[in-house]
Coordinates of C-alpha atoms in Angstrom, one line a residue:
X21 CA -7.9 7.1 -39.6
X22 CA -8.2 4.7 -36.7
X23 CA -6.1 5.2 -33.6
X24 CA -6.2 1.6 -32.7
X25 CA -2.9 -0.1 -33.5
X26 CA -3.2 -3.6 -35.1
X27 CA -0.4 -5.8 -33.8
X28 CA -0.4 -9.5 -34.5
X29 CA 1.8 -11.6 -32.3
X30 CA 2.5 -15.3 -31.6
X31 CA 2.6 -16.8 -28.1
X32 CA 5.7 -18.7 -27.0
X33 CA 7.2 -19.5 -23.6
X34 CA 9.0 -17.7 -20.8
X35 CA 11.7 -15.0 -21.3
X36 CA 15.4 -14.8 -20.6
X37 CA 16.8 -12.4 -18.0
X38 CA 20.0 -10.5 -18.3
X39 CA 21.6 -7.5 -16.6
X40 CA 23.1 -4.4 -18.3
X41 CA 25.5 -2.8 -15.9
X42 CA 25.4 1.0 -15.7
X43 CA 28.7 2.8 -16.1
X44 CA 30.5 0.3 -18.4
X45 CA 32.1 1.9 -21.5
X46 CA 33.0 5.4 -22.5
X47 CA 29.4 6.3 -23.6
X48 CA 27.9 5.7 -20.2
X49 CA 27.8 8.2 -17.4
X50 CA 28.3 7.2 -13.8
X51 CA 26.1 9.3 -11.5
X52 CA 23.4 9.4 -8.9
X53 CA 20.4 7.3 -9.9
X54 CA 18.5 7.6 -6.6
X55 CA 16.2 10.4 -7.7
X56 CA 15.0 12.0 -11.0
X57 CA 13.0 11.1 -14.0
X58 CA 14.1 8.7 -16.7
X59 CA 14.3 9.8 -20.4
X60 CA 14.4 6.7 -22.6
X61 CA 16.1 7.1 -26.0
X62 CA 15.4 4.3 -28.5
X63 CA 14.1 3.3 -31.9
X64 CA 13.4 0.1 -33.8
X65 CA 16.7 0.5 -35.8
X66 CA 19.0 2.0 -33.2
X67 CA 21.2 -0.1 -30.9
X68 CA 21.7 0.2 -28.0
X69 CA 19.0 2.2 -26.2
X70 CA 19.8 4.7 -23.5
X71 CA 18.2 5.5 -20.1
X72 CA 19.1 9.0 -18.9
X73 CA 18.3 10.2 -15.4
X74 CA 17.4 13.9 -15.1
X75 CA 16.8 16.2 -12.1
X76 CA 16.5 19.9 -11.7
X77 CA 20.3 20.0 -11.6
X78 CA 20.7 18.3 -15.0
X79 CA 21.6 14.9 -16.3
X80 CA 22.8 12.6 -13.5
X81 CA 23.4 9.3 -15.4
X82 CA 23.3 7.7 -18.8
X83 CA 22.7 3.9 -18.8
X84 CA 23.1 1.5 -21.7
X85 CA 20.1 -0.8 -22.4
X86 CA 20.7 -3.6 -24.9
X87 CA 17.2 -3.4 -26.5
X88 CA 15.5 -1.7 -29.4
X89 CA 12.1 -0.1 -29.7
X90 CA 11.4 1.2 -26.2
X91 CA 7.8 2.5 -26.4
X92 CA 6.2 2.6 -23.0
X93 CA 6.7 2.8 -19.2
X94 CA 4.5 0.6 -17.1
X95 CA 1.1 1.7 -15.8
X96 CA 1.1 1.6 -12.0
X97 CA -1.1 1.8 -8.9
X98 CA -1.3 4.9 -6.8
X99 CA 1.2 7.7 -6.9
X100 CA 4.4 5.7 -6.9
X101 CA 5.7 5.2 -10.5
X102 CA 6.9 1.8 -11.7
X103 CA 10.5 1.1 -12.6
X104 CA 9.5 -1.1 -15.6
X105 CA 9.4 -0.3 -19.3
X106 CA 8.6 -2.3 -22.4
X107 CA 10.0 -2.6 -25.9
X108 CA 8.7 -3.8 -29.2
X109 CA 12.1 -4.8 -30.5
X110 CA 13.4 -4.2 -34.0
X111 CA 11.5 -3.5 -37.2
X112 CA 10.1 -7.0 -37.4
X113 CA 9.3 -7.1 -33.7
X114 CA 11.2 -10.4 -33.1
X115 CA 13.1 -9.3 -30.0
X116 CA 10.5 -7.8 -27.7
X117 CA 11.5 -7.2 -24.1
X118 CA 10.6 -5.8 -20.7
X119 CA 13.1 -3.8 -18.7
X120 CA 13.6 -2.6 -15.1
X121 CA 15.6 0.3 -13.9
X122 CA 17.5 -0.6 -10.7
X123 CA 18.3 2.7 -9.0
X124 CA 20.4 1.2 -6.2
X125 CA 23.3 0.3 -8.6
X126 CA 22.4 2.4 -11.7
X127 CA 21.7 -0.6 -13.9
X128 CA 19.0 -1.9 -16.2
X129 CA 17.5 -5.4 -16.0
X130 CA 16.4 -6.8 -19.4
X131 CA 14.0 -9.7 -19.9
X132 CA 13.8 -10.8 -23.5
X133 CA 10.4 -12.2 -24.4
X134 CA 9.7 -15.0 -26.8
X135 CA 6.3 -13.4 -27.3
X136 CA 6.5 -10.5 -29.7
X137 CA 5.1 -7.0 -30.0
X138 CA 3.6 -6.1 -26.6
X139 CA 0.7 -3.7 -27.0
X140 CA 0.4 -2.3 -23.5
X141 CA 2.2 -2.8 -20.2
X142 CA 1.4 -2.5 -16.5
X143 CA 3.0 -3.1 -13.1
X144 CA 0.7 -5.1 -10.8
X145 CA 2.2 -5.1 -7.3
X146 CA 5.7 -5.6 -8.8
X147 CA 4.6 -8.1 -11.4
X148 CA 4.8 -6.9 -15.0
X149 CA 1.7 -7.5 -17.1
X150 CA 1.9 -7.4 -20.9
X151 CA -1.0 -7.4 -23.3
X152 CA -0.9 -8.5 -26.9
X153 CA -3.2 -8.2 -29.9
X154 CA -3.4 -11.4 -31.8
X155 CA -6.0 -12.9 -34.1
X156 CA -9.6 -12.2 -33.1
X157 CA -10.7 -14.4 -30.3
X158 CA -7.2 -15.0 -29.0
X159 CA -6.0 -11.8 -27.3
X160 CA -4.2 -12.3 -24.0
X161 CA -2.5 -10.6 -21.0
X162 CA 0.6 -12.3 -19.6
X163 CA 1.9 -11.7 -16.0
X164 CA 5.5 -12.1 -15.1
X165 CA 7.5 -12.4 -11.8
X166 CA 9.8 -9.6 -10.8
X167 CA 12.6 -11.8 -12.1
X168 CA 11.1 -12.1 -15.6
X169 CA 9.5 -15.5 -15.5
X170 CA 6.0 -15.8 -16.9
X171 CA 3.6 -16.9 -14.1
X172 CA 0.2 -16.8 -15.7
X173 CA -2.0 -15.6 -18.5
X174 CA -5.5 -14.2 -18.9
X175 CA -7.3 -14.6 -22.2
X176 CA -9.6 -11.7 -23.1
X177 CA -11.0 -13.6 -26.1
X178 CA -12.5 -11.3 -28.7
X179 CA -12.3 -8.3 -26.3
X180 CA -9.2 -6.6 -27.5
X181 CA -7.4 -4.7 -24.7
X182 CA -6.4 -1.1 -25.7
X183 CA -5.2 0.3 -22.4
X184 CA -4.2 -1.2 -19.1
X185 CA -4.4 0.3 -15.6
X186 CA -3.8 -0.9 -12.1
X187 CA -5.9 -0.7 -8.9
X188 CA -4.0 -2.2 -6.0
X189 CA -3.5 -5.8 -6.9
X190 CA -6.1 -5.8 -9.6
X191 CA -5.4 -5.3 -13.3
X192 CA -7.8 -3.1 -15.3
X193 CA -8.2 -3.6 -19.0
X194 CA -10.1 -1.3 -21.4
X195 CA -11.4 -3.5 -24.2
X196 CA -13.3 -3.4 -27.4
X197 CA -15.2 -6.5 -28.5
X198 CA -14.4 -7.6 -32.1
X199 CA -15.9 -10.3 -34.3
X200 CA -14.6 -12.0 -37.4
X201 CA -17.5 -11.3 -39.8
X202 CA -18.1 -7.7 -39.0
X203 CA -16.3 -4.6 -40.3
X204 CA -14.7 -2.5 -37.6
X205 CA -15.5 -0.4 -35.7
X206 CA -17.3 -2.7 -33.3
X207 CA -18.0 -2.9 -29.6
X208 CA -18.9 -2.5 -26.9
X209 CA -16.0 -0.8 -25.1
X210 CA -15.7 -2.2 -21.6
X211 CA -13.7 -1.8 -18.4
X212 CA -12.7 -5.2 -17.2
X213 CA -11.3 -5.9 -13.7
X214 CA -8.9 -8.9 -13.6
X215 CA -8.2 -10.3 -10.2
X216 CA -6.3 -13.1 -8.5
X217 CA -2.8 -14.5 -8.3
X218 CA -0.9 -14.7 -11.6
X219 CA -1.5 -18.4 -11.9
X220 CA -5.2 -18.1 -11.5
X221 CA -6.4 -14.8 -13.0
X222 CA -10.2 -14.3 -13.3
X223 CA -12.6 -11.7 -14.4
X224 CA -14.1 -10.1 -11.3
X225 CA -16.0 -7.2 -12.7
X226 CA -16.9 -5.5 -16.0
X227 CA -18.5 -2.2 -16.9
X228 CA -20.0 -1.6 -20.3
X229 CA -18.8 1.9 -21.1
X230 CA -20.6 2.1 -24.5
X231 CA -23.9 1.5 -22.9
X232 CA -23.3 3.8 -19.9
X233 CA -22.1 6.7 -22.1
X234 CA -24.5 5.9 -25.0
X235 CA -21.6 5.4 -27.4
X236 CA -22.4 4.0 -30.8
X237 CA -20.0 1.6 -32.5
X238 CA -16.6 3.3 -32.4
X239 CA -13.1 2.7 -33.7
X240 CA -10.8 4.1 -31.1
X241 CA -9.2 3.4 -27.8
X242 CA -8.8 4.8 -24.4
X243 CA -5.5 6.7 -24.2
X244 CA -4.6 6.5 -20.6
X245 CA -6.1 6.0 -17.1
X246 CA -5.3 6.2 -13.4
X247 CA -7.1 5.1 -10.2
X248 CA -7.6 7.5 -7.3
X249 CA -9.8 6.9 -4.2
X250 CA -11.8 4.1 -5.8
X251 CA -12.5 5.9 -9.0
X252 CA -11.0 5.2 -12.5
X253 CA -10.2 8.4 -14.4
X254 CA -9.7 7.7 -18.1
X255 CA -9.1 9.7 -21.3
X256 CA -10.7 8.8 -24.7
X257 CA -9.4 11.5 -27.1
X258 CA -11.9 10.9 -29.9
X259 CA -15.1 9.2 -30.9
X260 CA -14.7 8.0 -34.5
X261 CA -15.7 5.2 -36.8
X262 CA -15.3 4.0 -40.4
X263 CA -18.1 2.8 -42.7
X264 CA -20.6 2.6 -39.9
X265 CA -23.7 4.8 -39.4
X266 CA -24.0 7.2 -37.8
X267 CA -20.6 8.5 -39.0
X268 CA -18.5 10.0 -36.1
X269 CA -15.4 12.2 -36.0
X270 CA -15.6 13.9 -32.6
X271 CA -12.7 15.4 -30.6
X272 CA -13.8 14.9 -27.0
X273 CA -13.4 17.5 -24.2
X274 CA -14.3 15.3 -21.3
X275 CA -12.5 13.0 -18.9
X276 CA -14.4 9.7 -18.1
X277 CA -14.9 8.5 -14.5
X278 CA -15.9 5.0 -13.3
X279 CA -16.8 4.4 -9.6
X280 CA -15.3 1.0 -8.9
X281 CA -17.7 0.2 -6.1
X282 CA -21.0 1.0 -7.8
X283 CA -20.1 0.8 -11.4
X284 CA -21.6 4.2 -12.1
X285 CA -20.0 6.5 -14.6
X286 CA -19.6 10.2 -15.0
X287 CA -17.7 12.8 -17.0
X288 CA -15.6 15.8 -16.1
X289 CA -15.8 18.7 -18.6
X290 CA -12.4 20.1 -19.6
X291 CA -11.6 23.4 -21.3
X292 CA -9.6 21.8 -24.1
X293 CA -10.2 18.8 -26.3
X294 CA -8.3 15.5 -26.9
X295 CA -7.3 14.5 -23.4
X296 CA -4.8 11.7 -23.8
X297 CA -2.4 11.1 -20.8
X298 CA -3.8 10.9 -17.2
X299 CA -1.6 11.0 -14.1
X300 CA -2.2 11.7 -10.4
X301 CA -0.3 13.6 -7.8
X302 CA -1.2 14.7 -4.2
X303 CA -4.9 13.8 -4.6
X304 CA -5.3 15.6 -7.9
X305 CA -5.6 14.4 -11.5
X306 CA -3.3 15.9 -14.3
X307 CA -4.3 15.5 -17.9
X308 CA -2.0 16.1 -20.9
X309 CA -3.8 17.2 -24.0
X310 CA -1.5 15.5 -26.6
X311 CA -2.0 12.9 -29.3
X312 CA -0.8 11.3 -32.4
X313 CA 0.7 13.6 -35.0
X314 CA -0.1 14.7 -37.7
X315 CA -3.5 12.9 -38.0
X316 CA -5.6 15.4 -36.1
X317 CA -3.6 18.6 -35.9
X318 CA 0.0 19.9 -36.0
X319 CA 2.0 18.8 -33.1
X320 CA 2.9 22.4 -32.3
X321 CA -0.7 22.9 -31.2
X322 CA -0.5 20.4 -28.3
X323 CA 0.3 22.6 -25.3
X324 CA -2.3 22.3 -22.5
X325 CA -2.4 20.4 -19.1
X326 CA -5.6 20.2 -17.2
X327 CA -5.6 19.7 -13.4
X328 CA -8.7 18.3 -11.6
X329 CA -9.3 18.4 -7.9
X330 CA -11.9 15.6 -7.3
X331 CA -12.7 16.8 -3.8
X332 CA -14.1 20.2 -5.1
X333 CA -14.6 19.5 -8.8
X334 CA -12.3 22.4 -9.7
X335 CA -10.8 22.2 -13.2
X336 CA -7.7 24.3 -14.0
X337 CA -5.9 24.7 -17.3
X338 CA -2.2 25.4 -17.8
X339 CA -0.5 26.4 -21.1
X340 CA 3.0 24.9 -20.9
X341 CA 3.9 25.8 -24.5
X342 CA 3.9 23.9 -27.8
X343 CA 5.0 20.4 -28.8
X344 CA 3.7 18.8 -25.6
X345 CA 4.6 15.1 -25.8
X346 CA 4.3 13.6 -22.4
X347 CA 4.3 14.3 -18.6
X348 CA 5.6 12.4 -15.6
X349 CA 6.0 12.8 -11.9
X350 CA 9.2 12.1 -9.9
X351 CA 10.4 13.4 -6.5
X352 CA 7.1 15.3 -6.1
X353 CA 7.8 17.4 -9.3
X354 CA 6.0 17.5 -12.6
X355 CA 8.2 16.8 -15.7
X356 CA 7.0 18.0 -19.1
X357 CA 8.5 16.8 -22.3
X358 CA 8.3 19.0 -25.4
X359 CA 9.4 17.0 -28.4
X360 CA 11.0 18.6 -31.4
X361 CA 13.5 16.2 -32.8
X362 CA 16.0 19.0 -33.4
X363 CA 15.5 20.5 -30.0
X364 CA 13.8 18.2 -27.4
X365 CA 13.2 20.0 -24.1
X366 CA 12.5 18.7 -20.6
X367 CA 10.9 21.2 -18.2
X368 CA 10.4 20.6 -14.5
X369 CA 7.6 22.3 -12.5
X370 CA 6.6 22.6 -8.9
X371 CA 3.1 21.2 -9.5
X372 CA 1.2 22.9 -6.7
X373 CA 2.2 26.4 -8.0
X374 CA 3.1 25.4 -11.6
X375 CA 6.3 27.4 -11.1
X376 CA 8.9 26.3 -13.6
X377 CA 12.1 25.2 -11.8
X378 CA 14.3 24.0 -14.6
X379 CA 14.6 23.8 -18.4
X380 CA 16.9 21.2 -20.0
X381 CA 17.7 20.9 -23.7
X382 CA 18.2 17.3 -24.4
X383 CA 20.9 16.0 -26.7
X384 CA 19.9 13.1 -29.1
X385 CA 22.4 10.2 -28.9
X386 CA 24.7 9.9 -31.8
X387 CA 25.5 7.0 -34.1
X388 CA 22.0 5.9 -35.1
X389 CA 18.4 7.2 -35.4
X390 CA 17.1 7.8 -31.9
X391 CA 13.9 9.3 -30.5
X392 CA 12.5 9.5 -27.0
X393 CA 10.4 6.4 -26.5
X394 CA 9.0 7.4 -23.1
X395 CA 9.7 9.3 -19.9
X396 CA 8.9 8.2 -16.4
X397 CA 10.2 5.5 -14.0
X398 CA 10.2 8.2 -11.3
X399 CA 10.6 8.1 -7.5
X400 CA 8.1 9.1 -4.9
X401 CA 8.3 12.4 -2.9
X402 CA 9.1 10.8 0.4
X403 CA 12.1 8.9 -0.9

């Protein structure tokens, strides 16, 4: 089974911005939004969505967000998380949006897009960047102002973006080249660097990862990436293909590395397979070994976090328990989400020692079918 999602969308014009005030109505909770991690409850059928703020002391706020289908918090540059998230909308994906958590007044800004079904999402120096998968030869990344107005676009042509990352003011896109007359999987897989102001985005660099790592044609996508000290660390959980020789179905145990200055590539050997989420904190790389379920294994088997110290090459492994769904940093602390629909749990760790500081059992909102679309939107340690 392919892990690449096929999302067809149609380009329209700029969005409409509205504000959802926190603390209006009985269901919302007025609290302190200045610190803590956000847990975003949503689905394509539930309305509204909810943004909850959690610290070691418990839930601090619950903010209504008038959107559906929250699926991702934005990729960001460095160690300071972005306040932006994206939504696919309802079941027919006709009301896609991007949203921003405003911690100063405990509110959520919603920008409804006329474009539909965003595939990936990044925050480039405060400017949201949204990628879409359309018909072959017409894939695109749109860049918006902080107020929600579309400022520019970059067409990736037949190179479909799977994962976005950010390096300073540059947008990084992991892409797979597709053609109309060939049967997927195809390639090559590349890392493209897109530079310039939003109204004049250009391709400034590209690295052919398939050639560098000697990958054959594959059907798959990079799961996540982060940039630290001029190097891009990225996770590709599997190498697989369909109807192409040689047949592949490999679960990878490595983390890819690209040197932005030289274009050279390397791999870091990990103790467990299927690295998927990549974050950074205090000069170290944290990798969550979690993936889609149940295609590869039972979700209960996802339980490991790897920590890499690039300065020394040291790799450590931590068993944080089953049902590992996602990790996020906020206030200098590591937040670990274990997702069982009947009993979702948020654990908070002191990352340097991996001492567990708090365990919170999360309560699913009532009235509709909700799941946790994402966690993140954190605050930096020095705040």
